mmCIF file of C-alpha atoms in Angstrom:
data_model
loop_
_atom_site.group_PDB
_atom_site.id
_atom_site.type_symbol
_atom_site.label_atom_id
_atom_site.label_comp_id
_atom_site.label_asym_id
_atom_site.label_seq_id
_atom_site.Cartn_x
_atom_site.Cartn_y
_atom_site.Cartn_z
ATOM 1 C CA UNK M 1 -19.237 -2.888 3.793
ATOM 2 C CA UNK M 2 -15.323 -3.203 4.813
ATOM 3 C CA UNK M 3 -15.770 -4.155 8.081
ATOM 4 C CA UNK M 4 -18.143 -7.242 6.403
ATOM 5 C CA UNK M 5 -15.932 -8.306 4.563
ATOM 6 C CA UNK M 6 -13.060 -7.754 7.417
ATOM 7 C CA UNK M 7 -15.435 -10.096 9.804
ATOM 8 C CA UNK M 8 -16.005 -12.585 6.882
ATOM 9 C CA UNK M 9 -12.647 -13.159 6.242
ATOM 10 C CA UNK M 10 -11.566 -13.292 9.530
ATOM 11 C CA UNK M 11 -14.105 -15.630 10.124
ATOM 12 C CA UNK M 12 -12.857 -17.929 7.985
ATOM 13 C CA UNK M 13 -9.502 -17.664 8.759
ATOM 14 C CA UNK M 14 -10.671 -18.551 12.548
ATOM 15 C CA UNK M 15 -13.010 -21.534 10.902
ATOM 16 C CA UNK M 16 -9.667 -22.995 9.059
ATOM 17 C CA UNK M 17 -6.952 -22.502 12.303
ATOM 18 C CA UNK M 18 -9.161 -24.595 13.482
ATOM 19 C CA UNK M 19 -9.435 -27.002 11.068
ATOM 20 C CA UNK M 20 -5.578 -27.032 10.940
ATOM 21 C CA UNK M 21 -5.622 -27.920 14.895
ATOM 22 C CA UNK M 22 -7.986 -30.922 14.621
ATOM 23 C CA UNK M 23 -6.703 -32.414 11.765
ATOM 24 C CA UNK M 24 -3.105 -32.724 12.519
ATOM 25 C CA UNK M 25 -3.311 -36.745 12.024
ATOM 26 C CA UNK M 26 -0.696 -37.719 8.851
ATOM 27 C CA UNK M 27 -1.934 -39.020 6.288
ATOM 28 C CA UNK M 28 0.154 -41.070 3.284
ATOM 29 C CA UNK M 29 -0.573 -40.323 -0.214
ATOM 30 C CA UNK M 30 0.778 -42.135 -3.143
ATOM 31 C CA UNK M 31 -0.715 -42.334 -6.527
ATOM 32 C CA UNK M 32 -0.987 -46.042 -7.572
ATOM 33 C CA UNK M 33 0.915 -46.776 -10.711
ATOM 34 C CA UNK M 34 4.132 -44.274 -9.031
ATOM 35 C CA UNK M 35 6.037 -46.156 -6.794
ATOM 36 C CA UNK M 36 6.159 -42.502 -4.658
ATOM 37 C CA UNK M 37 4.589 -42.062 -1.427
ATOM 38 C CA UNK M 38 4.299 -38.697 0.753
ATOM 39 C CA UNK M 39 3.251 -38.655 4.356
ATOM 40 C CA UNK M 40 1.723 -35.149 5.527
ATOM 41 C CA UNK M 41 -0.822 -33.610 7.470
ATOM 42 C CA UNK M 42 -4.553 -34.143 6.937
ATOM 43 C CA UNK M 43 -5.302 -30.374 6.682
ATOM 44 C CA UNK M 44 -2.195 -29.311 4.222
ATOM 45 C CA UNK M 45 -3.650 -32.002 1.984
ATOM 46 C CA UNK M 46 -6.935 -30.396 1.762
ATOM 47 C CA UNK M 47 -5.349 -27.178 1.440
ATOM 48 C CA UNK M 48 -3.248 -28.310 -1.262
ATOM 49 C CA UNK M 49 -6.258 -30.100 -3.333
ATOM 50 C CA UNK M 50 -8.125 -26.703 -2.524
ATOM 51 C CA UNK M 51 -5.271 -24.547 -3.734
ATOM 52 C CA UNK M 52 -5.004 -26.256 -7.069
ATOM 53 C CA UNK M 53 -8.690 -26.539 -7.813
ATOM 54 C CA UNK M 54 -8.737 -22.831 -6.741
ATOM 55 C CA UNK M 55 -5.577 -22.074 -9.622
ATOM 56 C CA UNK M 56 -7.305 -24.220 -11.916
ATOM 57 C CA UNK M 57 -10.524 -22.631 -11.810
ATOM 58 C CA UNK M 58 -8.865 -19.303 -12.333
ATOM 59 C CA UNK M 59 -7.009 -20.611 -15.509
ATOM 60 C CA UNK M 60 -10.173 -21.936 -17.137
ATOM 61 C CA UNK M 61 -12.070 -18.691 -16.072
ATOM 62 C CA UNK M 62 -9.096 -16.590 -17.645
ATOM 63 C CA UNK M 63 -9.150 -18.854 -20.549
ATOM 64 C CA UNK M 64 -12.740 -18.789 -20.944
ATOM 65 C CA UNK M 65 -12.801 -14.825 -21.121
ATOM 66 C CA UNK M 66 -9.793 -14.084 -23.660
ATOM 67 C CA UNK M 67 -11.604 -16.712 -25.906
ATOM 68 C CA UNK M 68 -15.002 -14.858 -25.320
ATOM 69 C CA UNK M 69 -13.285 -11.328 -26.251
ATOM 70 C CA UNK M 70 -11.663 -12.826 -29.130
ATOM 71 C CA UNK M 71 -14.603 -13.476 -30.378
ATOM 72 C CA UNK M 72 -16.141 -10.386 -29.690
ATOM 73 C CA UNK M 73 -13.565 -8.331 -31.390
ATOM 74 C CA UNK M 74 -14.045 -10.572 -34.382
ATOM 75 C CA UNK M 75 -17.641 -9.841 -34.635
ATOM 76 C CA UNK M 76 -17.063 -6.534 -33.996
ATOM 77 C CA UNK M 77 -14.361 -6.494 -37.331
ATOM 78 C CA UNK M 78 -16.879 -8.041 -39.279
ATOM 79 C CA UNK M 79 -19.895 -5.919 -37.870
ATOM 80 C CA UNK M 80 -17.276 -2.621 -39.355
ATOM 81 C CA UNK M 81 -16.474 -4.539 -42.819
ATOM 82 C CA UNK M 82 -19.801 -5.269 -43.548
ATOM 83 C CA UNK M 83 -20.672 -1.573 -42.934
ATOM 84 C CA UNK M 84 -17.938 -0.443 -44.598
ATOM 85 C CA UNK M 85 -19.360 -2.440 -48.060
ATOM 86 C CA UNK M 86 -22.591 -0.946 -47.475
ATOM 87 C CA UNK M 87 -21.414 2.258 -47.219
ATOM 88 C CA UNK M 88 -19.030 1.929 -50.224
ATOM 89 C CA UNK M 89 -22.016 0.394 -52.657
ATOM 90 C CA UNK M 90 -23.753 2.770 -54.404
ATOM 91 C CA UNK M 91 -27.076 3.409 -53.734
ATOM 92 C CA UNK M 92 -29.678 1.592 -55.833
ATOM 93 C CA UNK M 93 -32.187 4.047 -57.842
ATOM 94 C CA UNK M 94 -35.004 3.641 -59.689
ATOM 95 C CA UNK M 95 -34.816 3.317 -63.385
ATOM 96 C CA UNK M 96 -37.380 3.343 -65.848
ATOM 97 C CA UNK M 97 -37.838 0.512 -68.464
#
């Protein structure tokens, strides 16, 4: 299973080296209402956008599981009050009229 995932990732770092070679060509970016413009390679501007949808994928994934253990350990508090009140109630018994 190592070696797998050895030749897997070393596959892909072979896959994007080359990527990197062919796409050397400069590119300008600017975003329109900023008067800034940056000039850089083609392939460290896919990296980049990569990179931060990679980071912000992780952050909504991180996000997503503390909210979903929050609520777990919520229910979970709730699941031990409400058994704690049934436990405390005294049982009902049958009385005769």
């Amino acid at each position: 299973m190592r070696f797998l995932r050895v030749f897997i990732g070393a596959l892909l770092l072979l896959i994007l080296i080359v990527f990197a070679v062919a796409n050397k060509t400069a590119v300008t970016v600017s975003i329109d209402p900023l008067p800034f413009e940056i000039e850089l390679p083609l392939y460290l501007l896919v990296f980049a956008v990569f990179l931060v949808g990679l980071v912000v994928g992780v952050l909504i994934g991180r996000l997503n599981a503390w909210s979903s253990s929050r609520r777990k350990a919520e229910a979970e508090r709730q699941r031990q009050a409400r058994q704690a009140l049934q436990s405390a109630k005294p049982a009902p018994t049958a009385t005769d009229s």
